């Protein structure tokens, strides 16, 4: 099938963040798109999202929104977060900025409001049809037919498309079909963390303002576990506790089975949060404790007619705040793939092959960042490293120096996740080595620091190759 044939019938499974952005973009390119979404329409009904009420949106995700012309509209939904505000166990705090450069920050955004915006924009196109409450049950990849539950008739129905996109998240029905239809080789893995997460909420102050610093991502790092908080537009904060389900070495969800143990746990480790959540125990008991995992699979395309995209292809743990950003960047990359190919089948395999090394990289970086957030942010070498990174970023152009965090989050045009990972990890190792050997210190002149760090980084990269 040729890409320039606009009569191609496209079906997308899932109208979440990635599916609705993809549907919108394909409609802008002139295609007829049908989207099946298993949940109700969140614009008219309360939908229990079940996970992460707010998200950190940064440059890679913003690029996806810019592609469809939503860069300005989305700003109204964003709260800038300039850095991490770290809460020590004794109640003292300190700030660690995300960048040494002006105007570089991440944004807290409501998952629901962002999804609604994308659905509204997609709905403006006559060629987009979104059917809610319709769950994809089975997919025949070879014949591109989908069996779904039609909520209007309450019957199972079949749909024949020319192309199928699986944008149906970590539990993707399209990916499950790829696992089943083993006449092409399909590898897949899910790696669970021993930790689960629980969301809690700090309500707005009486006057509607924010009870703790609004423009920061708050972290309470406690070694093997941590609590984080992101601000919402209504003055509230969404807190997420990341904790082992079961542990011999420290506290775990298993230990928090009664009200007294919950209060004791929070009073011991997060005493400054307790006064802000009057119904802490109630929230703790009522909210679910979902697991966290990394999904990798290969290939993302089947028979040249189906493609996985977003979390369906590469769900990652949330510690770099990049899952949605990566899914939006998928759409940007895929859009470019369409420009350089003539046939859909070639575009699918081209995208799958070139994109996967990058999503593998951000999956690994996200796991690394858990250790950094729950542990290292409070350690003295890490603080010195960040001081040096801020100094260099404030003095030099992006092309000369970007920290690993900046390479991932505020990349110079064209820097992929994989390049960010290789360069960033080498730089981190270089700085930590030079600090340990007393070759550099945060008090040194920025030119000397840049010289030493660049030289050591090059050595590390050279040895790797
Ligand atoms: C705790 C937590 C915090 C996070 N924080 C961040 C963050 O700060 N920044 C960030 O960038 N990312 C973050 N993420 C990751 C982000 O949520 C995901 O990467 C993003 O939602 C992926 O979008 P998606 O559309 O691919 O999948 P989803 O958002 O999961 O959407 C999939 C859609 O498909 C629908 N669906 C599923 N199965 C079917 C079916 N069989 N038939 C029809 N429809 C179906 C679902 O109802 C859903 O609407 C976080 C994730 C978690 C769990």
Short mmCIF file of C-alpha atoms and ligand atoms in Angstrom, two decimals:
data_model
loop_
_atom_site.label_atom_id
_atom_site.label_comp_id
_atom_site.label_asym_id
_atom_site.label_seq_id
_atom_site.Cartn_x
_atom_site.Cartn_y
_atom_site.Cartn_z
CA UNK A 1 0.00 0.00 0.00
CA UNK A 2 1.33 3.36 -1.01
CA UNK A 3 1.56 6.08 1.59
CA UNK A 4 0.13 8.68 -0.77
CA UNK A 5 -3.13 6.71 -1.18
CA UNK A 6 -5.44 8.69 1.12
CA UNK A 7 -8.22 6.06 0.90
CA UNK A 8 -6.25 3.77 3.20
CA UNK A 9 -8.49 2.70 6.11
CA UNK A 10 -6.59 3.19 9.35
CA UNK A 11 -7.64 1.80 12.69
CA UNK A 12 -6.04 2.79 16.00
CA UNK A 13 -6.58 0.76 19.15
CA UNK A 14 -6.54 3.18 22.12
CA UNK A 15 -7.38 6.89 22.40
CA UNK A 16 -4.96 7.62 25.25
CA UNK A 17 -2.21 10.20 24.96
CA UNK A 18 -0.36 8.54 22.09
CA UNK A 19 -3.37 7.20 20.15
CA UNK A 20 -5.17 10.55 20.14
CA UNK A 21 -2.02 12.45 19.07
CA UNK A 22 -1.34 9.89 16.32
CA UNK A 23 -4.97 9.99 15.13
CA UNK A 24 -4.88 13.77 15.01
CA UNK A 25 -1.63 13.81 13.05
CA UNK A 26 -2.81 11.20 10.53
CA UNK A 27 -6.02 13.18 10.01
CA UNK A 28 -3.93 16.31 9.40
CA UNK A 29 -2.09 14.33 6.73
CA UNK A 30 -5.44 13.62 5.07
CA UNK A 31 -6.22 10.04 6.16
CA UNK A 32 -9.48 8.58 7.38
CA UNK A 33 -8.90 7.30 10.93
CA UNK A 34 -11.07 5.19 13.23
CA UNK A 35 -10.11 4.93 16.89
CA UNK A 36 -11.50 2.34 19.31
CA UNK A 37 -11.18 3.21 23.01
CA UNK A 38 -12.26 0.83 25.73
CA UNK A 39 -12.96 3.52 28.34
CA UNK A 40 -15.83 6.03 28.34
CA UNK A 41 -15.34 9.51 26.85
CA UNK A 42 -13.55 11.43 29.61
CA UNK A 43 -14.98 14.69 28.27
CA UNK A 44 -18.50 13.74 29.30
CA UNK A 45 -18.00 11.10 31.98
CA UNK A 46 -15.80 10.71 35.00
CA UNK A 47 -13.11 8.21 34.03
CA UNK A 48 -11.01 6.54 36.64
CA UNK A 49 -7.62 6.84 34.98
CA UNK A 50 -6.22 4.48 37.62
CA UNK A 51 -2.75 5.98 37.46
CA UNK A 52 -0.71 9.17 37.57
CA UNK A 53 -3.07 12.11 37.72
CA UNK A 54 -0.36 14.48 36.56
CA UNK A 55 2.76 14.08 34.44
CA UNK A 56 6.00 15.90 33.72
CA UNK A 57 5.89 17.22 30.16
CA UNK A 58 9.20 18.33 28.63
CA UNK A 59 10.78 19.25 25.30
CA UNK A 60 10.47 15.93 23.47
CA UNK A 61 6.76 15.75 24.27
CA UNK A 62 6.26 19.42 23.45
CA UNK A 63 7.71 18.76 20.02
CA UNK A 64 4.90 16.28 19.38
CA UNK A 65 2.32 18.86 20.43
CA UNK A 66 4.00 21.48 18.24
CA UNK A 67 3.77 19.10 15.26
CA UNK A 68 -0.04 19.21 15.52
CA UNK A 69 -0.20 22.94 16.31
CA UNK A 70 -1.02 22.61 20.03
CA UNK A 71 2.13 24.11 21.53
CA UNK A 72 0.41 27.33 22.60
CA UNK A 73 -2.88 25.79 23.79
CA UNK A 74 -1.07 23.33 26.02
CA UNK A 75 0.73 26.12 27.87
CA UNK A 76 -2.51 27.01 29.68
CA UNK A 77 -2.48 23.54 31.23
CA UNK A 78 1.14 23.62 32.39
CA UNK A 79 2.80 24.54 35.68
CA UNK A 80 6.55 25.08 35.17
CA UNK A 81 8.81 23.15 37.55
CA UNK A 82 12.31 24.64 37.58
CA UNK A 83 14.02 22.00 39.68
CA UNK A 84 13.80 19.37 42.34
CA UNK A 85 13.01 20.54 45.86
CA UNK A 86 14.55 17.94 48.14
CA UNK A 87 13.05 17.35 51.60
CA UNK A 88 15.53 15.88 54.08
CA UNK A 89 14.31 13.66 56.88
CA UNK A 90 14.96 16.43 59.47
CA UNK A 91 12.56 18.75 57.61
CA UNK A 92 15.28 20.92 55.99
CA UNK A 93 15.08 21.43 52.22
CA UNK A 94 17.33 22.37 49.32
CA UNK A 95 16.77 22.99 45.60
CA UNK A 96 18.53 21.32 42.71
CA UNK A 97 17.71 23.06 39.42
CA UNK A 98 17.06 21.00 36.29
CA UNK A 99 19.25 23.23 34.16
CA UNK A 100 21.82 26.01 34.49
CA UNK A 101 20.23 27.75 31.49
CA UNK A 102 17.44 30.31 31.54
CA UNK A 103 14.06 29.08 30.30
CA UNK A 104 14.76 25.35 30.65
CA UNK A 105 12.22 23.66 32.89
CA UNK A 106 9.77 20.79 32.88
CA UNK A 107 5.99 21.15 33.27
CA UNK A 108 3.43 19.54 35.47
CA UNK A 109 0.31 18.77 33.44
CA UNK A 110 -2.94 16.94 34.14
CA UNK A 111 -3.12 13.65 32.19
CA UNK A 112 -6.86 14.06 31.81
CA UNK A 113 -6.84 17.69 30.61
CA UNK A 114 -4.10 16.92 28.08
CA UNK A 115 -5.95 13.86 26.78
CA UNK A 116 -9.18 15.89 26.52
CA UNK A 117 -7.40 18.58 24.52
CA UNK A 118 -6.05 15.97 22.07
CA UNK A 119 -9.46 14.33 21.71
CA UNK A 120 -11.15 17.70 21.09
CA UNK A 121 -8.63 18.57 18.39
CA UNK A 122 -8.89 15.14 16.73
CA UNK A 123 -12.70 15.38 16.80
CA UNK A 124 -12.54 18.58 14.73
CA UNK A 125 -11.63 16.44 11.71
CA UNK A 126 -14.58 14.82 9.91
CA UNK A 127 -12.32 11.96 8.94
CA UNK A 128 -11.68 10.98 12.56
CA UNK A 129 -14.18 8.69 14.25
CA UNK A 130 -13.58 7.87 17.92
CA UNK A 131 -15.73 5.13 19.46
CA UNK A 132 -15.62 5.00 23.25
CA UNK A 133 -16.53 2.02 25.46
CA UNK A 134 -15.42 -0.23 22.59
CA UNK A 135 -12.72 -2.63 23.69
CA UNK A 136 -10.50 -4.37 21.16
CA UNK A 137 -10.69 -8.07 22.04
CA UNK A 138 -8.82 -9.91 19.27
CA UNK A 139 -6.68 -8.87 16.36
CA UNK A 140 -5.97 -10.89 13.23
CA UNK A 141 -2.74 -9.27 12.13
CA UNK A 142 -2.43 -11.11 8.83
CA UNK A 143 -5.90 -10.09 7.64
CA UNK A 144 -5.97 -6.77 9.56
CA UNK A 145 -9.31 -7.52 11.19
CA UNK A 146 -10.22 -6.55 14.71
CA UNK A 147 -12.88 -8.08 16.95
CA UNK A 148 -14.20 -5.60 19.46
CA UNK A 149 -16.98 -5.22 21.94
CA UNK A 150 -19.49 -2.78 20.49
CA UNK A 151 -21.06 -0.96 23.42
CA UNK A 152 -24.12 0.26 21.48
CA UNK A 153 -25.34 -3.19 20.47
CA UNK A 154 -23.56 -4.95 23.35
CA UNK A 155 -22.24 -7.45 20.79
CA UNK A 156 -18.88 -8.57 19.49
CA UNK A 157 -18.24 -7.12 16.07
CA UNK A 158 -15.48 -7.41 13.48
CA UNK A 159 -13.82 -4.57 11.65
CA UNK A 160 -11.64 -4.81 8.56
CA UNK A 161 -8.96 -2.15 8.22
CA UNK A 162 -6.01 -1.69 5.86
CA UNK A 163 -3.64 -0.73 8.68
CA UNK A 164 -3.78 -1.27 12.44
CA UNK A 165 -1.92 0.78 15.04
CA UNK A 166 -1.61 -0.54 18.59
CA UNK A 167 -1.61 2.57 20.78
CA UNK A 168 -3.36 0.70 23.56
CA UNK A 169 -0.79 1.06 26.30
CA UNK A 170 1.18 -1.38 28.44
CA UNK A 171 -1.54 -4.07 28.29
CA UNK A 172 -1.89 -3.72 24.49
CA UNK A 173 -4.33 -6.09 22.76
CA UNK A 174 -2.39 -5.62 19.51
CA UNK A 175 0.86 -6.66 21.20
CA UNK A 176 -0.88 -9.73 22.64
CA UNK A 177 -1.90 -10.68 19.10
CA UNK A 178 1.76 -10.38 18.07
CA UNK A 179 2.71 -12.75 20.89
CA UNK A 180 0.08 -15.26 19.74
CA UNK A 181 0.77 -15.19 16.02
CA UNK A 182 4.15 -16.76 16.18
CA UNK A 183 4.72 -17.33 12.49
CA UNK A 184 6.99 -14.32 12.59
CA UNK A 185 9.56 -14.16 15.38
CA UNK A 186 8.40 -11.90 18.17
CA UNK A 187 10.41 -11.32 21.36
CA UNK A 188 8.88 -9.65 24.38
CA UNK A 189 9.73 -9.13 28.03
CA UNK A 190 8.22 -7.51 31.11
CA UNK A 191 10.52 -6.71 33.96
CA UNK A 192 8.74 -5.75 37.15
CA UNK A 193 10.27 -3.59 39.86
CA UNK A 194 9.91 -4.90 43.41
CA UNK A 195 8.27 -1.53 44.12
CA UNK A 196 4.67 -0.48 43.70
CA UNK A 197 3.30 3.05 43.87
CA UNK A 198 0.49 4.77 45.68
CA UNK A 199 -0.93 8.16 44.81
CA UNK A 200 -2.09 10.56 47.51
CA UNK A 201 -3.20 14.16 47.37
CA UNK A 202 -2.39 17.37 49.26
CA UNK A 203 -5.48 19.59 48.99
CA UNK A 204 -5.25 23.31 48.11
CA UNK A 205 -4.86 25.79 51.00
CA UNK A 206 -8.02 27.55 52.27
CA UNK A 207 -7.40 30.48 49.89
CA UNK A 208 -6.91 28.13 46.91
CA UNK A 209 -3.12 28.51 46.84
CA UNK A 210 -0.43 25.81 47.00
CA UNK A 211 0.58 24.61 50.47
CA UNK A 212 4.18 23.89 49.44
CA UNK A 213 6.40 25.48 46.74
CA UNK A 214 4.39 25.47 43.52
CA UNK A 215 7.09 25.60 40.83
CA UNK A 216 9.11 22.53 41.79
CA UNK A 217 9.03 18.76 41.70
CA UNK A 218 9.24 17.77 45.37
CA UNK A 219 11.24 14.71 46.40
CA UNK A 220 11.56 13.05 49.79
CA UNK A 221 14.46 10.62 49.07
CA UNK A 222 14.77 7.91 51.70
CA UNK A 223 17.27 5.40 50.31
CA UNK A 224 15.29 2.38 49.13
CA UNK A 225 12.05 4.34 48.74
CA UNK A 226 10.81 7.86 48.10
CA UNK A 227 7.85 10.18 47.93
CA UNK A 228 7.41 12.77 45.18
CA UNK A 229 4.87 15.56 44.58
CA UNK A 230 3.83 17.46 41.45
CA UNK A 231 1.59 20.56 41.53
CA UNK A 232 -1.87 20.83 39.97
CA UNK A 233 -3.57 23.96 38.62
CA UNK A 234 -6.29 23.89 41.33
CA UNK A 235 -3.73 24.36 44.14
CA UNK A 236 -3.48 20.68 45.04
CA UNK A 237 -0.47 18.36 44.72
CA UNK A 238 -0.41 14.75 43.60
CA UNK A 239 1.98 12.73 45.74
CA UNK A 240 3.37 9.37 44.69
CA UNK A 241 4.93 6.99 47.17
CA UNK A 242 7.31 4.47 45.58
CA UNK A 243 7.93 1.63 48.01
CA UNK A 244 8.81 -2.09 47.99
CA UNK A 245 5.81 -4.39 48.12
CA UNK A 246 7.78 -6.61 50.49
CA UNK A 247 11.22 -6.09 51.96
CA UNK A 248 13.48 -7.54 54.63
CA UNK A 249 15.75 -4.48 54.71
CA UNK A 250 13.39 -1.56 55.10
CA UNK A 251 9.78 -0.51 55.20
CA UNK A 252 7.40 -1.95 52.62
CA UNK A 253 3.72 -1.84 51.68
CA UNK A 254 3.36 -5.18 53.43
CA UNK A 255 4.19 -3.47 56.76
CA UNK A 256 1.52 -0.81 56.26
CA UNK A 257 -1.53 -2.94 56.82
CA UNK A 258 -3.23 -0.94 59.57
CA UNK A 259 -3.94 2.73 60.30
CA UNK A 260 -1.40 2.97 63.10
CA UNK A 261 1.46 1.63 60.97
CA UNK A 262 0.60 4.08 58.17
CA UNK A 263 0.62 7.09 60.54
CA UNK A 264 3.84 5.90 62.17
CA UNK A 265 5.53 5.40 58.79
CA UNK A 266 4.62 8.89 57.58
CA UNK A 267 5.53 10.50 60.92
CA UNK A 268 8.93 8.81 60.80
CA UNK A 269 9.90 9.45 57.18
CA UNK A 270 7.74 12.29 55.88
CA UNK A 271 6.75 14.25 58.97
CA UNK A 272 6.59 17.59 57.11
CA UNK A 273 3.92 16.22 54.74
CA UNK A 274 1.60 14.86 57.41
CA UNK A 275 0.03 18.22 58.49
CA UNK A 276 -0.93 18.89 54.84
CA UNK A 277 -3.03 15.71 54.41
CA UNK A 278 -5.85 15.62 56.95
CA UNK A 279 -7.31 12.38 55.51
CA UNK A 280 -3.98 10.63 54.97
CA UNK A 281 -5.03 7.22 56.31
CA UNK A 282 -8.30 7.23 54.38
CA UNK A 283 -6.50 8.06 51.13
CA UNK A 284 -3.83 5.46 51.83
CA UNK A 285 -6.41 2.74 52.44
CA UNK A 286 -8.64 3.65 49.48
CA UNK A 287 -6.08 4.19 46.73
CA UNK A 288 -4.69 1.28 44.72
CA UNK A 289 -1.05 0.15 44.74
CA UNK A 290 -0.21 -0.68 41.10
CA UNK A 291 3.06 -2.27 39.97
CA UNK A 292 5.79 -0.69 37.81
CA UNK A 293 7.50 -2.44 34.95
CA UNK A 294 9.52 -2.15 31.77
CA UNK A 295 8.13 -3.70 28.59
CA UNK A 296 10.39 -4.36 25.64
CA UNK A 297 9.43 -6.17 22.47
CA UNK A 298 10.65 -6.71 18.94
CA UNK A 299 9.65 -6.23 16.15
CA UNK A 300 6.99 -3.55 16.59
CA UNK A 301 5.53 -4.19 13.12
CA UNK A 302 3.75 -7.23 11.68
CA UNK A 303 3.09 -8.24 8.06
CA UNK A 304 3.80 -4.67 6.98
CA UNK A 305 0.28 -3.74 8.08
CA UNK A 306 0.34 -3.31 11.87
CA UNK A 307 2.49 -1.24 14.18
CA UNK A 308 2.89 -0.82 17.94
CA UNK A 309 3.49 2.71 19.21
CA UNK A 310 3.77 4.43 22.62
CA UNK A 311 3.58 2.32 25.78
CA UNK A 312 2.25 -0.62 23.76
CA UNK A 313 5.74 -0.90 22.24
CA UNK A 314 7.88 0.32 25.15
CA UNK A 315 6.34 0.94 28.59
CA UNK A 316 8.99 2.27 30.98
CA UNK A 317 9.22 3.05 34.70
CA UNK A 318 8.31 6.70 35.44
CA UNK A 319 11.53 7.93 37.08
CA UNK A 320 12.79 10.09 34.20
CA UNK A 321 9.32 11.50 33.53
CA UNK A 322 9.73 10.43 29.89
CA UNK A 323 7.11 7.74 29.09
CA UNK A 324 4.58 10.12 27.58
CA UNK A 325 7.34 12.32 26.16
CA UNK A 326 8.82 9.28 24.40
CA UNK A 327 5.38 8.29 23.11
CA UNK A 328 4.84 11.78 21.67
CA UNK A 329 8.34 11.68 20.16
CA UNK A 330 7.33 8.36 18.55
CA UNK A 331 4.64 10.26 16.65
CA UNK A 332 7.16 12.91 15.53
CA UNK A 333 9.62 10.24 14.38
CA UNK A 334 6.90 8.23 12.67
CA UNK A 335 5.69 11.34 10.85
CA UNK A 336 9.23 11.86 9.50
CA UNK A 337 9.34 8.20 8.48
CA UNK A 338 6.26 8.74 6.33
CA UNK A 339 8.06 11.57 4.51
CA UNK A 340 11.00 9.38 3.55
CA UNK A 341 9.14 6.25 2.43
CA UNK A 342 6.79 5.30 -0.40
CA UNK A 343 5.09 2.22 1.11
CA UNK A 344 3.50 1.77 4.53
CA UNK A 345 5.21 -1.58 5.05
CA UNK A 346 8.63 0.00 4.59
CA UNK A 347 7.70 2.98 6.79
CA UNK A 348 6.61 0.60 9.58
CA UNK A 349 9.83 -1.43 9.55
CA UNK A 350 11.97 1.70 9.13
CA UNK A 351 10.33 3.33 12.16
CA UNK A 352 10.46 0.17 14.27
CA UNK A 353 14.14 -0.41 13.58
CA UNK A 354 15.39 3.15 13.99
CA UNK A 355 13.23 4.05 17.00
CA UNK A 356 13.73 0.98 19.17
CA UNK A 357 17.36 1.65 20.22
CA UNK A 358 16.18 5.01 21.52
CA UNK A 359 13.27 3.71 23.57
CA UNK A 360 15.53 0.93 24.92
CA UNK A 361 17.92 3.69 26.03
CA UNK A 362 15.28 5.75 27.85
CA UNK A 363 13.97 2.55 29.48
CA UNK A 364 17.44 1.93 30.94
CA UNK A 365 17.98 5.58 31.90
CA UNK A 366 14.62 5.59 33.71
CA UNK A 367 15.75 2.65 35.85
CA UNK A 368 19.07 4.45 36.63
CA UNK A 369 17.17 7.55 37.64
CA UNK A 370 15.23 5.71 40.34
CA UNK A 371 18.48 5.21 42.21
CA UNK A 372 19.47 8.85 41.61
CA UNK A 373 16.12 10.19 42.86
CA UNK A 374 15.62 7.99 45.90
CA UNK A 375 19.25 8.03 47.00
CA UNK A 376 21.92 10.04 45.21
CA UNK A 377 20.21 13.47 45.11
CA UNK A 378 20.99 13.80 48.80
CA UNK A 379 24.61 12.60 48.60
CA UNK A 380 27.52 15.05 48.67
CA UNK A 381 29.34 13.98 45.46
CA UNK A 382 26.07 14.11 43.58
CA UNK A 383 25.44 17.64 44.90
CA UNK A 384 28.94 18.72 43.78
CA UNK A 385 28.34 17.16 40.37
CA UNK A 386 25.11 19.10 39.96
CA UNK A 387 26.89 22.32 41.06
CA UNK A 388 29.48 21.79 38.34
CA UNK A 389 26.85 20.93 35.73
CA UNK A 390 24.89 24.10 36.55
CA UNK A 391 28.05 26.21 36.31
CA UNK A 392 28.99 24.77 32.92
CA UNK A 393 25.46 25.09 31.56
CA UNK A 394 25.27 28.71 32.63
CA UNK A 395 28.59 29.57 30.89
CA UNK A 396 28.65 27.50 27.72
CA UNK A 397 26.45 26.98 24.68
CA UNK A 398 24.38 23.80 24.54
CA UNK A 399 26.58 22.44 21.76
CA UNK A 400 29.58 22.69 24.11
CA UNK A 401 28.08 21.21 27.25
CA UNK A 402 24.82 19.60 28.38
CA UNK A 403 24.43 17.44 31.48
CA UNK A 404 22.90 13.98 31.09
CA UNK A 405 19.61 15.29 32.44
CA UNK A 406 19.61 18.11 29.87
CA UNK A 407 20.59 15.81 27.01
CA UNK A 408 17.54 13.69 27.80
CA UNK A 409 15.11 16.44 28.73
CA UNK A 410 16.13 19.61 26.85
CA UNK A 411 18.09 18.13 23.91
CA UNK A 412 19.70 20.09 21.13
CA UNK A 413 17.75 19.35 17.93
CA UNK A 414 18.43 15.82 16.75
CA UNK A 415 19.99 14.34 19.91
CA UNK A 416 18.36 10.94 20.36
CA UNK A 417 17.76 9.16 23.66
CA UNK A 418 20.53 6.72 22.77
CA UNK A 419 23.05 9.47 22.11
CA UNK A 420 21.94 11.20 25.32
CA UNK A 421 22.49 7.97 27.23
CA UNK A 422 25.97 7.25 25.84
CA UNK A 423 27.26 10.80 26.18
CA UNK A 424 25.47 11.45 29.49
CA UNK A 425 26.65 8.29 31.23
CA UNK A 426 30.25 8.90 30.13
CA UNK A 427 30.08 12.51 31.40
CA UNK A 428 28.65 11.36 34.75
CA UNK A 429 31.42 8.83 35.16
CA UNK A 430 34.02 11.43 34.19
CA UNK A 431 32.80 14.04 36.69
CA UNK A 432 32.46 11.57 39.56
CA UNK A 433 35.95 10.15 38.86
CA UNK A 434 37.55 13.62 38.65
CA UNK A 435 35.86 14.68 41.91
CA UNK A 436 36.93 11.49 43.69
CA UNK A 437 40.54 11.95 42.59
CA UNK A 438 40.43 15.65 43.60
CA UNK A 439 41.32 16.66 40.05
CA UNK A 440 38.38 19.07 39.91
CA UNK A 441 36.19 20.88 42.42
CA UNK A 442 33.08 23.08 42.05
CA UNK A 443 35.26 26.11 42.89
CA UNK A 444 37.45 25.70 39.76
CA UNK A 445 37.21 28.05 36.80
CA UNK A 446 34.57 26.96 34.28
CA UNK A 447 37.11 26.76 31.42
CA UNK A 448 39.29 24.35 33.42
CA UNK A 449 36.28 22.26 34.39
CA UNK A 450 35.07 22.00 30.79
CA UNK A 451 38.57 21.05 29.61
CA UNK A 452 39.06 18.28 32.20
CA UNK A 453 35.54 16.88 31.91
CA UNK A 454 35.55 16.87 28.10
CA UNK A 455 38.93 15.14 28.02
CA UNK A 456 37.94 12.45 30.50
CA UNK A 457 34.56 11.93 28.80
CA UNK A 458 36.27 11.43 25.44
CA UNK A 459 38.63 8.86 27.02
CA UNK A 460 35.69 6.94 28.49
CA UNK A 461 33.81 6.98 25.18
CA UNK A 462 36.95 5.93 23.31
CA UNK A 463 37.52 2.94 25.64
CA UNK A 464 33.88 1.92 25.22
CA UNK A 465 34.33 1.78 21.46
C1 LIG B 1 2.95 6.56 38.01
C2 LIG B 1 3.30 7.02 36.62
C3 LIG B 1 3.83 8.28 36.43
C4 LIG B 1 4.17 8.70 35.14
N1 LIG B 1 4.74 9.93 35.00
C5 LIG B 1 5.11 10.34 33.78
C6 LIG B 1 5.69 11.63 33.60
O1 LIG B 1 5.86 12.40 34.55
N2 LIG B 1 6.08 12.01 32.33
C7 LIG B 1 5.92 11.18 31.27
O2 LIG B 1 6.31 11.58 30.16
N3 LIG B 1 5.35 9.96 31.40
C8 LIG B 1 4.95 9.53 32.62
N4 LIG B 1 4.36 8.30 32.76
C9 LIG B 1 4.21 7.44 31.57
C10 LIG B 1 2.94 7.77 30.77
O3 LIG B 1 1.82 7.65 31.60
C11 LIG B 1 2.82 6.81 29.58
O4 LIG B 1 4.05 6.68 28.93
C12 LIG B 1 1.77 7.32 28.60
O5 LIG B 1 0.51 7.34 29.20
C13 LIG B 1 1.75 6.43 27.35
O6 LIG B 1 0.68 6.80 26.52
P1 LIG B 1 -0.05 5.70 25.62
O7 LIG B 1 -1.14 6.43 24.93
O8 LIG B 1 0.95 4.95 24.85
O9 LIG B 1 -0.67 4.67 26.66
P2 LIG B 1 -1.87 4.89 27.67
O10 LIG B 1 -1.81 6.26 28.25
O11 LIG B 1 -1.87 3.73 28.59
O12 LIG B 1 -3.17 4.84 26.75
C14 LIG B 1 -3.64 3.63 26.20
C15 LIG B 1 -5.11 3.80 25.88
O13 LIG B 1 -5.57 2.61 25.24
C16 LIG B 1 -6.79 2.20 25.83
N5 LIG B 1 -6.88 0.75 25.67
C17 LIG B 1 -6.15 -0.19 26.30
N6 LIG B 1 -6.49 -1.41 25.88
C18 LIG B 1 -7.45 -1.24 24.96
C19 LIG B 1 -8.21 -2.13 24.17
N7 LIG B 1 -8.04 -3.47 24.25
N8 LIG B 1 -9.13 -1.63 23.31
C20 LIG B 1 -9.31 -0.29 23.21
N9 LIG B 1 -8.63 0.60 23.95
C21 LIG B 1 -7.71 0.13 24.81
C22 LIG B 1 -6.68 2.66 27.27
O14 LIG B 1 -7.96 2.79 27.86
C23 LIG B 1 -5.97 3.99 27.11
O15 LIG B 1 -6.87 5.05 26.89
C24 LIG B 1 3.98 7.85 34.04
C25 LIG B 1 3.43 6.58 34.22
C26 LIG B 1 3.08 6.16 35.50
C27 LIG B 1 2.50 4.79 35.69
#
